Short mmCIF file of C-alpha atoms in Angstrom, two decimals:
data_model
loop_
_atom_site.label_atom_id
_atom_site.label_comp_id
_atom_site.label_asym_id
_atom_site.label_seq_id
_atom_site.Cartn_x
_atom_site.Cartn_y
_atom_site.Cartn_z
CA THR A 1 18.81 2.02 14.63
CA THR A 2 20.71 4.50 12.49
CA THR A 3 20.51 5.17 8.79
CA GLU A 4 23.47 3.68 6.96
CA GLU A 5 24.36 3.41 3.31
CA VAL A 6 23.33 0.03 1.95
CA ASP A 7 26.06 -2.25 0.63
CA ALA A 8 24.32 -4.25 -2.09
CA GLU A 9 24.88 -5.72 -5.51
CA GLU A 10 25.20 -2.94 -8.07
CA GLY A 11 22.24 -2.71 -10.41
CA GLU A 12 22.59 -4.08 -13.92
CA ILE A 13 20.50 -3.87 -17.07
CA SER A 14 20.62 -6.71 -19.60
CA CYS A 15 18.56 -6.48 -22.77
CA ALA A 16 17.47 -9.09 -25.26
CA ASP A 17 17.00 -8.55 -29.00
CA GLU A 18 13.20 -8.73 -28.72
CA GLY A 19 12.98 -5.48 -26.76
CA ILE A 20 13.00 -6.95 -23.25
CA CYS A 21 15.34 -5.59 -20.58
CA TYR A 22 16.00 -7.17 -17.18
CA LEU A 23 16.67 -5.11 -14.05
CA THR A 24 18.61 -6.61 -11.14
CA GLY A 25 20.21 -5.30 -7.95
CA THR A 26 20.48 -1.79 -6.51
CA TYR A 27 20.56 1.38 -8.60
CA THR A 28 22.31 4.33 -7.01
CA GLU A 29 22.22 6.56 -10.10
CA ASP A 30 19.18 8.04 -11.83
CA LEU A 31 17.37 5.54 -14.05
CA VAL A 32 14.77 6.07 -16.79
CA LEU A 33 12.41 3.33 -17.99
CA THR A 34 10.98 4.06 -21.43
CA ALA A 35 7.72 2.82 -22.91
CA ASP A 36 9.35 1.25 -25.99
CA VAL A 37 10.91 -1.53 -23.89
CA ASP A 38 9.37 -4.27 -21.71
CA TRP A 39 11.12 -4.09 -18.34
CA VAL A 40 11.44 -7.16 -16.10
CA LEU A 41 12.18 -7.03 -12.36
CA ARG A 42 14.47 -9.97 -11.67
CA GLY A 43 14.44 -10.46 -7.90
CA GLY A 44 14.38 -7.44 -5.59
CA VAL A 45 15.17 -4.26 -7.52
CA PHE A 46 16.10 -1.33 -5.25
CA ILE A 47 16.34 2.35 -6.11
CA GLY A 48 18.82 4.20 -3.90
CA ASP A 49 21.13 3.22 -1.05
CA ASP A 50 18.98 4.68 1.77
CA VAL A 51 21.19 7.78 2.06
CA ASN A 52 22.02 9.40 -1.27
CA PRO A 53 19.41 10.66 -3.75
CA ALA A 54 18.49 8.62 -6.81
CA THR A 55 15.46 8.94 -9.07
CA LEU A 56 13.58 6.31 -11.04
CA THR A 57 11.60 7.92 -13.86
CA ILE A 58 8.98 5.80 -15.66
CA GLU A 59 7.46 7.06 -18.90
CA ALA A 60 3.70 7.03 -19.50
CA GLY A 61 2.57 3.78 -21.14
CA THR A 62 5.46 1.71 -19.76
CA THR A 63 4.87 -1.90 -18.71
CA ILE A 64 7.01 -3.44 -15.97
CA TYR A 65 6.91 -7.18 -15.27
CA GLY A 66 7.70 -8.73 -11.92
CA GLU A 67 9.49 -11.98 -12.66
CA SER A 68 7.52 -14.72 -10.98
CA ALA A 69 10.38 -17.22 -10.76
CA THR A 70 12.54 -14.80 -8.75
CA ASP A 71 9.81 -12.97 -6.77
CA GLY A 72 10.58 -9.72 -8.53
CA MET A 73 9.67 -6.55 -6.64
CA LEU A 74 10.39 -2.82 -6.87
CA VAL A 75 11.57 -0.95 -3.76
CA ILE A 76 12.12 2.80 -3.57
CA ARG A 77 14.45 3.42 -0.64
CA ARG A 78 14.53 6.46 1.63
CA ASN A 79 15.97 9.59 0.01
CA ALA A 80 15.26 8.15 -3.43
CA GLN A 81 12.23 8.98 -5.59
CA ILE A 82 9.95 7.39 -8.14
CA ILE A 83 8.51 9.66 -10.84
CA ALA A 84 5.80 7.52 -12.43
CA GLU A 85 3.54 9.87 -14.37
CA GLY A 86 1.16 7.87 -16.49
CA THR A 87 -1.96 9.25 -18.12
CA ALA A 88 -5.55 8.07 -18.50
CA ASP A 89 -4.76 6.95 -22.06
CA ALA A 90 -1.29 5.60 -21.26
CA PRO A 91 -1.13 4.29 -17.69
CA ILE A 92 1.98 2.72 -16.20
CA THR A 93 1.35 -0.98 -15.57
CA MET A 94 3.24 -3.26 -13.20
CA THR A 95 2.17 -6.85 -13.71
CA SER A 96 3.13 -10.54 -13.67
CA SER A 97 5.74 -11.96 -16.01
CA LYS A 98 3.49 -14.94 -16.69
CA ALA A 99 1.53 -15.11 -19.92
CA GLU A 100 -1.86 -13.43 -20.05
CA GLY A 101 -4.51 -15.91 -18.99
CA SER A 102 -2.22 -17.69 -16.52
CA ARG A 103 -1.54 -14.76 -14.17
CA ALA A 104 -2.74 -14.98 -10.59
CA ARG A 105 -2.49 -13.31 -7.20
CA GLY A 106 0.99 -13.50 -5.69
CA ASP A 107 2.93 -13.95 -8.94
CA TRP A 108 5.46 -11.27 -7.93
CA GLY A 109 6.28 -8.92 -5.08
CA GLY A 110 4.76 -5.49 -5.70
CA LEU A 111 5.71 -1.83 -5.27
CA ILE A 112 7.21 -0.69 -1.96
CA ILE A 113 8.02 2.94 -1.17
CA ASN A 114 10.08 3.82 1.91
CA GLY A 115 10.12 7.37 3.24
CA ASN A 116 11.39 9.55 6.07
CA ALA A 117 8.06 10.51 7.67
CA PRO A 118 7.18 9.76 11.33
CA LEU A 119 5.94 6.40 12.67
CA ASN A 120 4.78 5.16 16.05
CA ALA A 121 6.24 1.67 15.65
CA CYS A 122 8.87 2.43 18.31
CA ALA A 123 6.44 3.04 21.16
CA ASP A 124 8.48 0.89 23.56
CA SER A 125 11.84 2.26 22.44
CA GLU A 126 13.90 5.19 23.64
CA GLU A 127 14.91 6.08 20.08
CA THR A 128 14.29 9.76 19.27
CA ILE A 129 13.68 8.94 15.59
CA CYS A 130 11.52 5.92 14.90
CA GLU A 131 12.57 3.56 12.13
CA ALA A 132 11.18 0.16 11.17
CA TYR A 133 12.22 -2.62 8.80
CA GLY A 134 9.79 -3.62 6.07
CA GLU A 135 8.36 -7.06 5.45
CA GLY A 136 10.04 -9.23 2.85
CA GLY A 137 13.43 -7.54 3.24
CA THR A 138 12.11 -4.28 1.79
CA GLY A 139 14.37 -2.10 3.92
CA TRP A 140 14.30 0.63 6.54
CA TYR A 141 11.67 3.33 6.62
CA GLY A 142 10.59 6.16 8.90
CA GLY A 143 12.16 9.36 10.23
CA ASN A 144 11.16 12.85 11.34
CA ASP A 145 10.36 14.62 8.06
CA ALA A 146 6.58 14.78 7.69
CA ALA A 147 6.94 16.76 4.43
CA ASP A 148 9.30 14.23 2.82
CA SER A 149 8.73 13.47 -0.87
CA SER A 150 9.20 10.04 -2.41
CA GLY A 151 8.08 11.32 -5.81
CA VAL A 152 4.93 10.92 -7.92
CA LEU A 153 2.50 8.10 -8.72
CA ASN A 154 -0.08 9.09 -11.33
CA TYR A 155 -2.14 6.57 -13.28
CA VAL A 156 -0.27 3.52 -12.02
CA VAL A 157 -1.71 -0.01 -12.01
CA VAL A 158 -0.19 -2.81 -9.90
CA GLU A 159 -1.68 -6.24 -10.55
CA PHE A 160 -1.16 -9.91 -9.61
CA ALA A 161 1.37 -9.04 -6.89
CA GLY A 162 1.71 -10.01 -3.22
CA THR A 163 4.33 -12.77 -3.04
CA LEU A 164 4.06 -14.98 0.04
CA ILE A 165 7.45 -14.76 1.78
CA SER A 166 6.28 -16.84 4.78
CA PRO A 167 2.88 -17.55 6.41
CA ASP A 168 3.03 -14.23 8.32
CA ASN A 169 5.07 -12.26 5.79
CA GLU A 170 3.30 -11.38 2.56
CA LEU A 171 3.82 -8.33 0.37
CA ASN A 172 1.12 -5.78 -0.41
CA GLY A 173 0.27 -4.42 -3.84
CA ILE A 174 1.52 -0.93 -2.96
CA ALA A 175 3.11 -0.38 0.46
CA PHE A 176 3.61 3.21 1.62
CA GLN A 177 6.13 2.79 4.43
CA GLY A 178 6.80 6.03 6.31
CA VAL A 179 6.04 8.02 3.16
CA GLY A 180 5.77 11.79 3.53
CA ALA A 181 3.20 14.40 2.54
CA GLY A 182 5.36 15.74 -0.27
CA THR A 183 4.64 12.59 -2.29
CA GLU A 184 1.92 12.91 -4.95
CA VAL A 185 -0.41 9.92 -5.34
CA ASP A 186 -3.38 10.20 -7.72
CA PHE A 187 -5.19 7.57 -9.82
CA ILE A 188 -3.74 4.26 -8.65
CA GLN A 189 -5.20 0.77 -8.91
CA VAL A 190 -4.19 -2.48 -7.22
CA HIS A 191 -5.80 -5.48 -8.90
CA LEU A 192 -5.86 -9.10 -7.69
CA ASN A 193 -3.18 -8.79 -5.02
CA ALA A 194 -2.62 -11.82 -2.79
CA ASP A 195 -2.39 -9.83 0.45
CA ASP A 196 -3.60 -6.28 1.17
CA GLY A 197 -4.17 -3.98 -1.77
CA VAL A 198 -2.80 -0.67 -0.45
CA GLU A 199 -1.24 -0.34 3.01
CA PHE A 200 0.02 2.72 4.86
CA TYR A 201 2.67 2.11 7.53
CA GLY A 202 2.74 5.41 9.39
CA GLY A 203 3.71 8.47 7.42
CA THR A 204 1.74 11.45 6.17
CA VAL A 205 1.21 10.69 2.47
CA SER A 206 -2.21 11.36 0.94
CA ALA A 207 -3.86 9.60 -2.00
CA LYS A 208 -6.73 10.41 -4.38
CA HIS A 209 -8.62 8.18 -6.80
CA VAL A 210 -7.68 4.83 -5.32
CA LEU A 211 -9.19 1.64 -6.77
CA VAL A 212 -8.62 -1.81 -5.21
CA THR A 213 -10.20 -4.80 -6.95
CA GLY A 214 -10.12 -8.46 -5.97
CA ALA A 215 -7.64 -8.22 -3.07
CA GLY A 216 -6.98 -11.54 -1.38
CA ASP A 217 -6.93 -9.97 2.10
CA ASP A 218 -7.83 -6.43 3.20
CA SER A 219 -8.27 -3.93 0.40
CA VAL A 220 -6.99 -0.86 2.27
CA ASP A 221 -4.97 -1.09 5.48
CA TRP A 222 -3.26 1.40 7.75
CA THR A 223 -1.17 1.14 10.93
CA ASP A 224 1.66 2.71 12.96
CA GLY A 225 0.45 6.31 12.89
CA TRP A 226 -0.71 7.12 9.36
CA GLN A 227 -1.90 10.73 9.27
CA GLY A 228 -2.58 11.36 5.61
CA ASN A 229 -5.81 11.77 3.63
CA ALA A 230 -7.61 9.64 1.06
CA GLN A 231 -10.41 10.74 -1.26
CA PHE A 232 -12.38 8.94 -3.97
CA VAL A 233 -11.58 5.42 -2.79
CA VAL A 234 -13.38 2.45 -4.34
CA VAL A 235 -13.06 -1.15 -3.16
CA GLN A 236 -14.61 -4.08 -5.01
CA GLN A 237 -14.21 -7.55 -3.52
CA TYR A 238 -14.40 -10.70 -5.64
CA ASP A 239 -16.29 -13.87 -4.77
CA ASP A 240 -13.25 -16.14 -4.48
CA ASN A 241 -11.29 -14.31 -1.76
CA GLY A 242 -10.97 -11.19 0.40
CA ASP A 243 -11.32 -10.10 4.02
CA ASN A 244 -12.06 -6.55 5.20
CA GLY A 245 -12.68 -3.55 3.00
CA ILE A 246 -10.60 -1.39 5.35
CA GLU A 247 -8.58 -2.67 8.30
CA ALA A 248 -7.34 0.24 10.40
CA ASP A 249 -4.92 0.15 13.34
CA ASN A 250 -2.88 2.53 15.41
CA ASN A 251 -0.37 0.28 17.16
CA GLY A 252 -1.11 -3.30 18.17
CA GLU A 253 1.42 -3.32 21.01
CA ALA A 254 0.61 0.14 22.39
CA ASN A 255 -2.84 1.35 21.35
CA ASP A 256 -2.20 4.90 22.58
CA ALA A 257 1.15 5.33 20.77
CA ASP A 258 1.96 8.69 19.16
CA PRO A 259 1.74 9.91 16.49
CA MET A 260 -1.74 8.39 16.39
CA SER A 261 -3.20 7.04 13.17
CA GLU A 262 -5.77 9.69 12.29
CA PRO A 263 -6.38 9.96 8.53
CA THR A 264 -9.24 11.79 6.87
CA LEU A 265 -11.20 9.80 4.28
CA ALA A 266 -13.94 11.15 2.03
CA ASN A 267 -16.03 9.76 -0.83
CA VAL A 268 -15.27 6.11 -0.03
CA THR A 269 -17.25 3.21 -1.53
CA LEU A 270 -16.63 -0.27 -0.10
CA ILE A 271 -18.38 -3.12 -1.93
CA GLY A 272 -18.16 -6.56 -0.37
CA SER A 273 -19.03 -9.91 -1.85
CA PRO A 274 -22.08 -11.33 -0.04
CA ASP A 275 -21.74 -14.63 -1.91
CA SER A 276 -18.23 -15.17 -0.52
CA GLU A 277 -17.56 -16.72 2.89
CA ASP A 278 -14.33 -14.69 3.05
CA SER A 279 -16.00 -11.28 2.79
CA ASP A 280 -15.89 -10.08 6.39
CA ILE A 281 -16.19 -6.47 7.61
CA GLY A 282 -16.58 -3.33 5.55
CA MET A 283 -14.54 -1.13 7.87
CA LEU A 284 -12.71 -2.40 10.94
CA LEU A 285 -11.39 0.33 13.24
CA ARG A 286 -9.25 -1.04 16.08
CA GLU A 287 -6.09 -0.84 18.19
CA GLY A 288 -6.50 2.85 19.00
CA THR A 289 -6.84 4.33 15.53
CA GLY A 290 -8.56 7.62 14.98
CA ALA A 291 -10.25 8.57 11.71
CA HIS A 292 -12.43 11.22 10.10
CA ILE A 293 -14.59 9.47 7.51
CA VAL A 294 -17.36 11.24 5.61
CA ASN A 295 -19.60 10.83 2.56
CA SER A 296 -18.95 7.11 2.35
CA MET A 297 -20.92 3.99 1.49
CA ILE A 298 -20.45 0.41 2.71
CA LEU A 299 -22.45 -2.54 1.41
CA GLY A 300 -22.29 -6.26 0.74
CA PHE A 301 -20.13 -7.47 3.64
CA ASN A 302 -21.22 -10.57 5.53
CA ASP A 303 -20.17 -9.78 9.10
CA ALA A 304 -20.60 -6.04 9.54
CA CYS A 305 -20.44 -2.71 7.76
CA LEU A 306 -18.60 -1.05 10.64
CA ASP A 307 -16.83 -2.75 13.54
CA ILE A 308 -15.07 -0.72 16.25
CA ASP A 309 -12.76 -2.70 18.56
CA HIS A 310 -10.68 -1.93 21.67
CA ASP A 311 -11.11 0.66 24.40
CA ALA A 312 -8.54 3.05 22.96
CA THR A 313 -10.46 3.22 19.68
CA TRP A 314 -13.69 4.01 21.52
CA SER A 315 -11.87 6.71 23.48
CA ASN A 316 -11.06 8.43 20.20
CA ILE A 317 -14.76 8.54 19.40
CA ASP A 318 -15.52 10.07 22.79
CA SER A 319 -12.78 12.69 22.33
CA GLY A 320 -13.75 13.56 18.76
CA ASP A 321 -10.63 12.06 17.20
CA THR A 322 -12.89 9.69 15.27
CA VAL A 323 -15.84 11.04 13.28
CA THR A 324 -17.89 8.89 10.88
CA ARG A 325 -20.75 9.74 8.56
CA PHE A 326 -21.82 6.81 6.39
CA ASP A 327 -24.54 5.40 4.24
CA LEU A 328 -24.65 1.91 5.80
CA ARG A 329 -26.57 -0.51 3.59
CA PRO A 330 -27.88 -3.42 5.72
CA ALA A 331 -30.30 -6.36 5.37
CA SER A 332 -30.73 -7.00 1.66
CA THR A 333 -26.99 -6.68 1.06
CA ARG A 334 -26.02 -8.75 4.11
CA CYS A 335 -24.25 -5.92 5.86
CA PRO A 336 -25.45 -5.66 9.46
CA CYS A 337 -23.93 -2.79 11.41
CA ARG A 338 -22.03 -4.10 14.41
CA GLN A 339 -19.87 -2.33 16.96
CA GLY A 340 -17.25 -4.45 18.68
CA SER A 341 -15.72 -4.07 22.11
#
């Protein structure tokens, strides 16, 4: 594939008298969302045309609503940026357009960021630059710029997202798709997402202070060659739903694909829900992923704290590409430690 300028409906803003503004379409010019207005994502809202720069700036304290009736979602395309700098006292919140008390997982799409950093999703291709197309029509991502910057996420909450597009096509709370190391991610929360909470599709982006609560599937997921870092990660499953605390892959079609998924994680706490039949494995390492994981705690999962699957993943342990140092809490918290094959 080659990068081409996207031909899409030009973005529009329509505002009502009660201080509500609706965003639709594709914005190719810089856009600022202020905290004195309630902003509604009507359908897929895209920043940038995949080629030319465009910046979305979101003020601290701003609330953005994903319109449930139109599966609203926010997509930052390659070569565009999001500057979302909330504060501890005035976080930026992205939530459901439904009334408080009636909101639920999957009410809207979520936040998707596409970057130009490397992937391994093209293991069987002769392409010199690997690109992939995101789930739910979220656009192209990937490239050869490991230092690429998609902007800043500070004190950002994404809740009640994860629209089901089809049985095998569901959006994550925050999807980092080929996002580069120049992107700053610190203090983010994904709450009650229908699918995975935070997922890394390749790329080199790092994240600190990550909180995922009540995810309907895996809380943290990575695949296709993610090589960033994550520190101070907390996962809390709820009793009604959830799967793995972390589900980690390299490449399902070619376990030894390069660049290999090999993040470094530190100060991770994964808390399962032992009273839930859906709470599965604390940390599942498979399909050839590497990882360096230290100073971490796993407890409360019903199947296993740590499960290592596939020969290529075990080879990474033998070679030193995977290092783990955990506090594994078994027995009383229903978290036996199992190693798969």
